[in-house]
Coordinates of C-alpha atoms and ligand atoms in Angstrom, one line a residue:
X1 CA -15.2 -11.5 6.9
X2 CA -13.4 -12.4 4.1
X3 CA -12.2 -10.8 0.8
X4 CA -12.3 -12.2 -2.4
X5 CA -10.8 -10.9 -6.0
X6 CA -13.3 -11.9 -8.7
X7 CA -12.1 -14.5 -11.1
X8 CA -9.8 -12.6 -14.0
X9 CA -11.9 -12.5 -17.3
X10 CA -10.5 -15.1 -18.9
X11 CA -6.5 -17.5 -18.7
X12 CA -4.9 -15.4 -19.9
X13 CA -2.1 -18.3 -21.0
X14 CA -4.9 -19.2 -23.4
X15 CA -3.9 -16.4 -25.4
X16 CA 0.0 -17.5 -25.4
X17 CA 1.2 -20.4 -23.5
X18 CA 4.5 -18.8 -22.7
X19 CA 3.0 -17.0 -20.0
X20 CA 2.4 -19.8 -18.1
X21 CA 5.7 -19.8 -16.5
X22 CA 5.6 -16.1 -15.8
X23 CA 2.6 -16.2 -13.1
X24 CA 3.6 -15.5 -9.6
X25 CA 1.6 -15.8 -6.7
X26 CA 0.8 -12.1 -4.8
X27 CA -0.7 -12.1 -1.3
X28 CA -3.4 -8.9 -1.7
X29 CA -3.9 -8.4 2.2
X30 CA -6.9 -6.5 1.9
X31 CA -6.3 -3.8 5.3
X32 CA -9.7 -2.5 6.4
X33 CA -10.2 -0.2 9.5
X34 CA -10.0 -2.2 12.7
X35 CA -8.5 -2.2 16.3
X36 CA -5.4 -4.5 15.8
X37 CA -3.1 -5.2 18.8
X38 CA 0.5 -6.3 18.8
X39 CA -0.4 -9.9 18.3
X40 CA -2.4 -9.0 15.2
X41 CA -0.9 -8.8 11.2
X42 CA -1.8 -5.1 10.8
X43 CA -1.3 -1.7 8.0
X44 CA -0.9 0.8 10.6
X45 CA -1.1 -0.9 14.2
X46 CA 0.9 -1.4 17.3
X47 CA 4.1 -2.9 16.8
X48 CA 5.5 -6.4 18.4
X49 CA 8.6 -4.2 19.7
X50 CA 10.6 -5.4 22.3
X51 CA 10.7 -2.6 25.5
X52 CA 14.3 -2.8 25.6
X53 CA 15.0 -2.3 22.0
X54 CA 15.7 1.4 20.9
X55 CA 12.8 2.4 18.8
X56 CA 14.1 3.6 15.2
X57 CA 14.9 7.6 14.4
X58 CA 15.4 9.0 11.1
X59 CA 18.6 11.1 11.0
X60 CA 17.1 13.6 8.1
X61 CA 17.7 15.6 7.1
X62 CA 14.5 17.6 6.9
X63 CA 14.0 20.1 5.0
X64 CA 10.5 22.3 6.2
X65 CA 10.7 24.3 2.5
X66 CA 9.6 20.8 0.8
X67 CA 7.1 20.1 2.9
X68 CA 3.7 18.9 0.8
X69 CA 1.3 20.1 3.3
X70 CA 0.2 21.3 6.6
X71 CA 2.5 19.1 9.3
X72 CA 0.5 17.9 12.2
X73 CA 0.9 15.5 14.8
X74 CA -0.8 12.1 15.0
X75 CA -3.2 13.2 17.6
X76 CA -4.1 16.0 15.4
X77 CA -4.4 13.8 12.6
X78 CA -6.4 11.4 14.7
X79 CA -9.2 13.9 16.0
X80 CA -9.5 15.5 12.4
X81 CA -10.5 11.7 11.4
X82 CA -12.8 11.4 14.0
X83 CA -14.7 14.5 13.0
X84 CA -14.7 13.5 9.0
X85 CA -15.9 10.3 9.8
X86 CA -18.3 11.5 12.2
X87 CA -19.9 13.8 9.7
X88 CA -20.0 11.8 6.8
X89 CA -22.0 9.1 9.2
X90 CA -24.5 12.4 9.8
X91 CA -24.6 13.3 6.0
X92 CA -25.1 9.2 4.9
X93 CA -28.6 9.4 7.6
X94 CA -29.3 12.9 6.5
X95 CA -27.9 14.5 3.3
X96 CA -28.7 18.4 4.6
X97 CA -27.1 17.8 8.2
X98 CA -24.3 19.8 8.5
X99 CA -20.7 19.4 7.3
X100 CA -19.7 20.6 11.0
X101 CA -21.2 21.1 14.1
X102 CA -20.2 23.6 16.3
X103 CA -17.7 20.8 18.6
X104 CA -16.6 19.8 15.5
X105 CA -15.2 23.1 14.0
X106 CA -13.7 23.4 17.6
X107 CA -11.6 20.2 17.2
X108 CA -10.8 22.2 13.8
X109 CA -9.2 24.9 15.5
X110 CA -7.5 23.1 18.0
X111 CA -5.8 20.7 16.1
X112 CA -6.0 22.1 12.4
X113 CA -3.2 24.4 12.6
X114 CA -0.5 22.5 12.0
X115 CA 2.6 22.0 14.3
X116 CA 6.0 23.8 14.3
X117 CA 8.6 21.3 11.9
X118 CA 11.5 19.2 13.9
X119 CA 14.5 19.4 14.2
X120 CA 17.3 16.6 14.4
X121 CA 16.5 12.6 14.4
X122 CA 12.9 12.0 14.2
X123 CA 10.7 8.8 15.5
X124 CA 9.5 6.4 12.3
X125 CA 6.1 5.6 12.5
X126 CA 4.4 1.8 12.0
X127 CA 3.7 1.3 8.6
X128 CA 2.9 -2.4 8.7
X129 CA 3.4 -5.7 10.9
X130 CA 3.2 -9.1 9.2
X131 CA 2.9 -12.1 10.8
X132 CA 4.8 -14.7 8.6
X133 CA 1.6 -17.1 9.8
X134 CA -1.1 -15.1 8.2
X135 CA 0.6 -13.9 5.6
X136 CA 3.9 -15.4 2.8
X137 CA 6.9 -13.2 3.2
X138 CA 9.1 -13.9 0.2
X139 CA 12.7 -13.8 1.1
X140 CA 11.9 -14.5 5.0
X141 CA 15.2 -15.2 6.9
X142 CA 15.6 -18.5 8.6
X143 CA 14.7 -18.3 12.2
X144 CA 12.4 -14.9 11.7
X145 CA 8.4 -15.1 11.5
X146 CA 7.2 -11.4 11.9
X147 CA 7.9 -8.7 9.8
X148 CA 8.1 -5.3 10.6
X149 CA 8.2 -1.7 8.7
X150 CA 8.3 1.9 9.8
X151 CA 8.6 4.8 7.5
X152 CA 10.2 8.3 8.5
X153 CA 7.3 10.9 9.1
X154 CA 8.5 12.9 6.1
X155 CA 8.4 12.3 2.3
X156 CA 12.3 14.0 2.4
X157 CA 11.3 16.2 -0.6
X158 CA 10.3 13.6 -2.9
X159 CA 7.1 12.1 -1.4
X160 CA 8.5 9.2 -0.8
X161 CA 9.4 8.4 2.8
X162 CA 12.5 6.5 4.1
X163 CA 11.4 3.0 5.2
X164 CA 13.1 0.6 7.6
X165 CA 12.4 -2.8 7.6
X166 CA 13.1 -5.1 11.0
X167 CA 12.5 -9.1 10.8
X168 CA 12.3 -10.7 14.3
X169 CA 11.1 -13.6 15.5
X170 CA 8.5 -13.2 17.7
X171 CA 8.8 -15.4 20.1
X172 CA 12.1 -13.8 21.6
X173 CA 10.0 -10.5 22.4
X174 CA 9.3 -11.2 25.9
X175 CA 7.8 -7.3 27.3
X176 CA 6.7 -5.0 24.6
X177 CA 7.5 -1.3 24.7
X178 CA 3.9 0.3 25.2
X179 CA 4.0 3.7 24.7
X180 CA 6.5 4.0 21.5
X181 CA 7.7 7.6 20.6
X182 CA 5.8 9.5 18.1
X183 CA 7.1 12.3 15.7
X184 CA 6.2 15.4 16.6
X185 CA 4.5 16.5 13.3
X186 CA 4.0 14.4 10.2
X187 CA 4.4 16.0 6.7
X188 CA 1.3 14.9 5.7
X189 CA -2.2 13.0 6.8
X190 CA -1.4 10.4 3.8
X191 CA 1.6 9.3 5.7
X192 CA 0.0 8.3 9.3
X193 CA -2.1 4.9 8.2
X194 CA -5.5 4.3 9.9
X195 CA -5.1 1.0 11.8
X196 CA -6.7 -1.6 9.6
X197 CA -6.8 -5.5 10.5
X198 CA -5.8 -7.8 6.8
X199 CA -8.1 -10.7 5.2
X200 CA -5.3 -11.8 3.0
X201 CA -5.7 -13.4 0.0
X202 CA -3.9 -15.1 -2.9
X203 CA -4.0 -14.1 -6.4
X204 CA -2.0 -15.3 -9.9
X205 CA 0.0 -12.2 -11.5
X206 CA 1.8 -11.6 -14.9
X207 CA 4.5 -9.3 -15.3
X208 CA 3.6 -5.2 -16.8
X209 CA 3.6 -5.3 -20.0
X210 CA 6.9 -3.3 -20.2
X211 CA 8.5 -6.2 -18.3
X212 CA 7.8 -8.7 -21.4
X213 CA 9.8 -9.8 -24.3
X214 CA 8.8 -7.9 -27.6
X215 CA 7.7 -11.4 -28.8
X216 CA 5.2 -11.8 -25.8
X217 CA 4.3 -8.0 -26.3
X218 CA 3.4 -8.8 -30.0
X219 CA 0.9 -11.6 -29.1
X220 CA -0.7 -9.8 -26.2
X221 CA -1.4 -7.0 -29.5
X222 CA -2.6 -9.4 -31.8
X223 CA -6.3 -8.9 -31.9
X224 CA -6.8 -12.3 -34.1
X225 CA -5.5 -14.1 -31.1
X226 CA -7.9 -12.7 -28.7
X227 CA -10.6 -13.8 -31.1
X228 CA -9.4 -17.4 -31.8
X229 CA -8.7 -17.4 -27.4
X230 CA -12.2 -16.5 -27.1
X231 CA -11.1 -13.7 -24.9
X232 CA -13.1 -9.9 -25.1
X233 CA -11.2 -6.9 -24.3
X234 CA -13.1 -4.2 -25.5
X235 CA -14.4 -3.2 -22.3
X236 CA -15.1 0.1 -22.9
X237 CA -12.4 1.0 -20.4
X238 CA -9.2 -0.6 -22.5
X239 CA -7.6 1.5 -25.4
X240 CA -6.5 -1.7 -27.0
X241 CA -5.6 -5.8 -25.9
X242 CA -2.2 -4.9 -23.9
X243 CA -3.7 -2.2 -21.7
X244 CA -6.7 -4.6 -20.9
X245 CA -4.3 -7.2 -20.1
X246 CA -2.3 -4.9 -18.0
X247 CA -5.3 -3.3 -16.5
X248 CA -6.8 -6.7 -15.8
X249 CA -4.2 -9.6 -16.1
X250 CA -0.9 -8.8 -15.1
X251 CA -0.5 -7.1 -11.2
X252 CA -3.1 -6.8 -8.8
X253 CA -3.0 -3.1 -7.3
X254 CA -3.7 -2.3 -3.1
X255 CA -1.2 -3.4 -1.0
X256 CA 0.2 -6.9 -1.1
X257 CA 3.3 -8.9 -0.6
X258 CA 5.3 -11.0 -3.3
X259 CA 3.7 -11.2 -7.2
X260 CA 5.6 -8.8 -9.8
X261 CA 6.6 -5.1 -10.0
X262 CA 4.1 -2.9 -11.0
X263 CA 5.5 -0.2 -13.8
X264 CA 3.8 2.4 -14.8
X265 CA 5.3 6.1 -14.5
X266 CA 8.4 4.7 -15.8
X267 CA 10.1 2.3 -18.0
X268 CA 11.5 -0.9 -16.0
X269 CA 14.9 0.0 -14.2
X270 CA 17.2 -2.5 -12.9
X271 CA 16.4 -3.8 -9.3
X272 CA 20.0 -5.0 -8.5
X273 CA 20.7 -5.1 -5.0
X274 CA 23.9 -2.5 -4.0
X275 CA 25.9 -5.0 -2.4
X276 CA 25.5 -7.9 -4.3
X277 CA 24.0 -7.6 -7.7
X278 CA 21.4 -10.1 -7.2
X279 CA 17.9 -9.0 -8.9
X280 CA 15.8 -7.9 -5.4
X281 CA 12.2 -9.3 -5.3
X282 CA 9.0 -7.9 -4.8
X283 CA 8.5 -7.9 -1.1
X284 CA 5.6 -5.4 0.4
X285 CA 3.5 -3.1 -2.1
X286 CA 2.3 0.0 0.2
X287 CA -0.9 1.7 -2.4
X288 CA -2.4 4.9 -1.9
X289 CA -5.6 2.6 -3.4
X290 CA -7.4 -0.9 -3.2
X291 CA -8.4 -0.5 -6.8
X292 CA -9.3 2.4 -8.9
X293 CA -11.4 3.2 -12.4
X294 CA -8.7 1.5 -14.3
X295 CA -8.7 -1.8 -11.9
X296 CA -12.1 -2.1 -11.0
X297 CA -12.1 -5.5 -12.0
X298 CA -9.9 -6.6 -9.0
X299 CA -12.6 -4.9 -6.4
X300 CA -13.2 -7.8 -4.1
X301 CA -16.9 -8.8 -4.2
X302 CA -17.6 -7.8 -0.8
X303 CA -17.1 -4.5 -1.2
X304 CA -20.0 -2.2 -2.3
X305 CA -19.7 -1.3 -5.8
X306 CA -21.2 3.1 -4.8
X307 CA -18.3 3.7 -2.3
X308 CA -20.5 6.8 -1.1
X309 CA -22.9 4.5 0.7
X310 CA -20.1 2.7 2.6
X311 CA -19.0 3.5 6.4
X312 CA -16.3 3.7 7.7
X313 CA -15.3 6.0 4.1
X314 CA -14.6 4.7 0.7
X315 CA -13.6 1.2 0.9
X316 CA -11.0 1.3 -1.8
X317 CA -8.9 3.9 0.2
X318 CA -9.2 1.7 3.7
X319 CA -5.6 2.9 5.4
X320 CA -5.6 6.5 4.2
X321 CA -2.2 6.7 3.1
X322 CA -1.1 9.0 0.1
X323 CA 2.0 8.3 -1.5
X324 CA 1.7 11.4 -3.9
X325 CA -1.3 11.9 -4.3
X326 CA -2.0 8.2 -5.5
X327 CA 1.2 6.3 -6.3
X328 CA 2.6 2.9 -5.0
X329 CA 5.6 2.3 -3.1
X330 CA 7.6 -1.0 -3.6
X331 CA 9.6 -2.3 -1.1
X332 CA 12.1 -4.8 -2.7
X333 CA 14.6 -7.2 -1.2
X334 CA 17.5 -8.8 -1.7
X335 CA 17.0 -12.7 -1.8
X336 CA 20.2 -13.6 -1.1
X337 CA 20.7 -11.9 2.3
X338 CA 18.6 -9.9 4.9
X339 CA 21.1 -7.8 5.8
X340 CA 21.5 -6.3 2.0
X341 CA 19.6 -2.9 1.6
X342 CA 16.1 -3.0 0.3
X343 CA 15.2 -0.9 -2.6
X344 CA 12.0 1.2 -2.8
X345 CA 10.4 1.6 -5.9
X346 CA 7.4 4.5 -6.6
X347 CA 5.3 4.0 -9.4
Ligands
LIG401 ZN1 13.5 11.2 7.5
LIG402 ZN1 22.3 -8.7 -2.1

């Protein structure tokens, strides 16, 4: 199976040739569920980590008053899964089967309930492993071809977990720790991914249009220049030319590596890295969605246009994380050394 993004409506450096040496090349790697191993480029999988290597803890602290929801442990949030799935498969075949059967409301009570909040240094859970063969990893250091992230099981009071990002080569991981530690209870479902195998796939992206020059922010307005470019944007959707060309142009949303910051929430804010001022670059985008009603035009043509008729769940939310209740977060790196701090970006 393979994904693919449907051509963009129209060049968009048709409109103003000084786009042209804006595009950037994003990697969309398209998770969907799956088994993945430790060999595999996963959202949400095992991790290549070596058995003799300490497995990382976040320090906190953690506060249980900010919590966003109900904390339960993976296996909780596992065997809730397994029920929703289960009866959404009965409701698809049979629209007056029942939300829950009896077995199903007993997995409720047994791992519903939430667990008790931890205290001290907590283990970070896989968030994504990236094989530097399947997918580009900009600002890879020499000698490393795998990619590793974890986040801390806790959004630290402002939904937005603490990541940790660990590039190894892979080759020098000779036994693999099989049974890593798990937290004992996870702020909230949206932070435990579903294990999803990636189809990755390349795709052209522009800047947001807050990134751009006033100059290039005039054209994109300049309805006489979508006329003479040949190029529609009333799509219904768009209130006017720039928010069809950042709706439909500029960044593609789900998660990806590379391409250009997305803005949204916010104006633009410097992205200079701590230690040495050099701009940091786009590295991993971890979404809440694939696509949503404002970038439906980048829903890969595989996917089933009525989401309710799909199995396993809707296909544009495929790993099941929340980062606020729909938000992006931005891992950014410095290109100038590995061992600078990466910046995380919400939008
Ligand atoms: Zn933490
Ligand atoms: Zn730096």
């Amino acid at each position: 199976m393979s994904f693919t993004t449907p051509p963009r409506p129209f060049d968009v450096t048709a409109l103003t040739p000084r786009l042209a040496p804006l595009a950037r090349t994003a990697t969309r790697l398209h998770p969907r569920p799956g088994s993945p191993t430790v060999h595999d480029s996963s959202v949400g999988g095992p991790l290549l980590w070596p058995a003799d290597e300490p497995w990382p803890h976040c320090e906190g602290p953690h506060d249980a008053s900010l919590a966003e929801d109900t904390p339960r442990s993976a296996e909780d949030i596992r065997a809730l899964r397994r029920v929703r799935a289960a009866s959404a498969e009965r409701r698809l075949r049979d629209r007056r089967a029942p939300v829950r059967t009896p077995e199903e409301d007993e997995v409720w009570r047994r791992h519903g309930g939430g667990r008790p909040w931890f205290e001290g240094p907590v283990p970070m859970l896989p968030v994504a492993q990236l094989y530097a063969r399947d997918v580009p990893l900009p600002a890879r250091p020499a000698g490393s071809d795998l990619l590793q992230v974890l986040w801390c099981p806790c959004g630290h009071g402002v939904s937005e977990p603490r990541t940790a990002l660990f590039w190894r080569s892979a080759a020098t991981v000779t036994e693999v720790l099989d049974a890593p530690p798990e937290p004992p209870a996870i702020e909230k479902d949206g932070y435990l991914p579903r294990p999803c195998l990636l189809t990755p796939e390349q795709v052209t992206e522009y800047p947001s249009t807050m990134e751009l020059d006033e100059e290039l922010q005039d054209q994109l307005s300049d309805e006489s220049r979508w006329e003479a470019a040949g190029a529609e944007w009333d799509d219904g959707e768009a209130e006017d030319p720039q928010d069809f060309y950042f709706r439909n142009l500029a960044t593609a949303p789900g998660w990806k590596t590379g391409g250009w910051t997305f803005w949204s929430l916010t104006d633009p804010e410097p992205r200079d890295c701590p230690t040495c001022g050099t701009e940091e670059i786009p590295l991993l985008t971890i979404a809440s969605s694939e696509w949503d009603d404002g970038s439906v035009s980048w829903r890969p043509a595989e996917d089933p246009a009525d989401p309710a008729q799909h199995l396993p769940g809707d296909p544009s939310e495929p790993t099941l994380v929340d980062i606020r209740g729909g938000y992006t977060l931005q891992l950014h790196v410095c290109p100038a050394s590995p061992d600078h701090p990466h910046l995380q970006i919400m939008e």
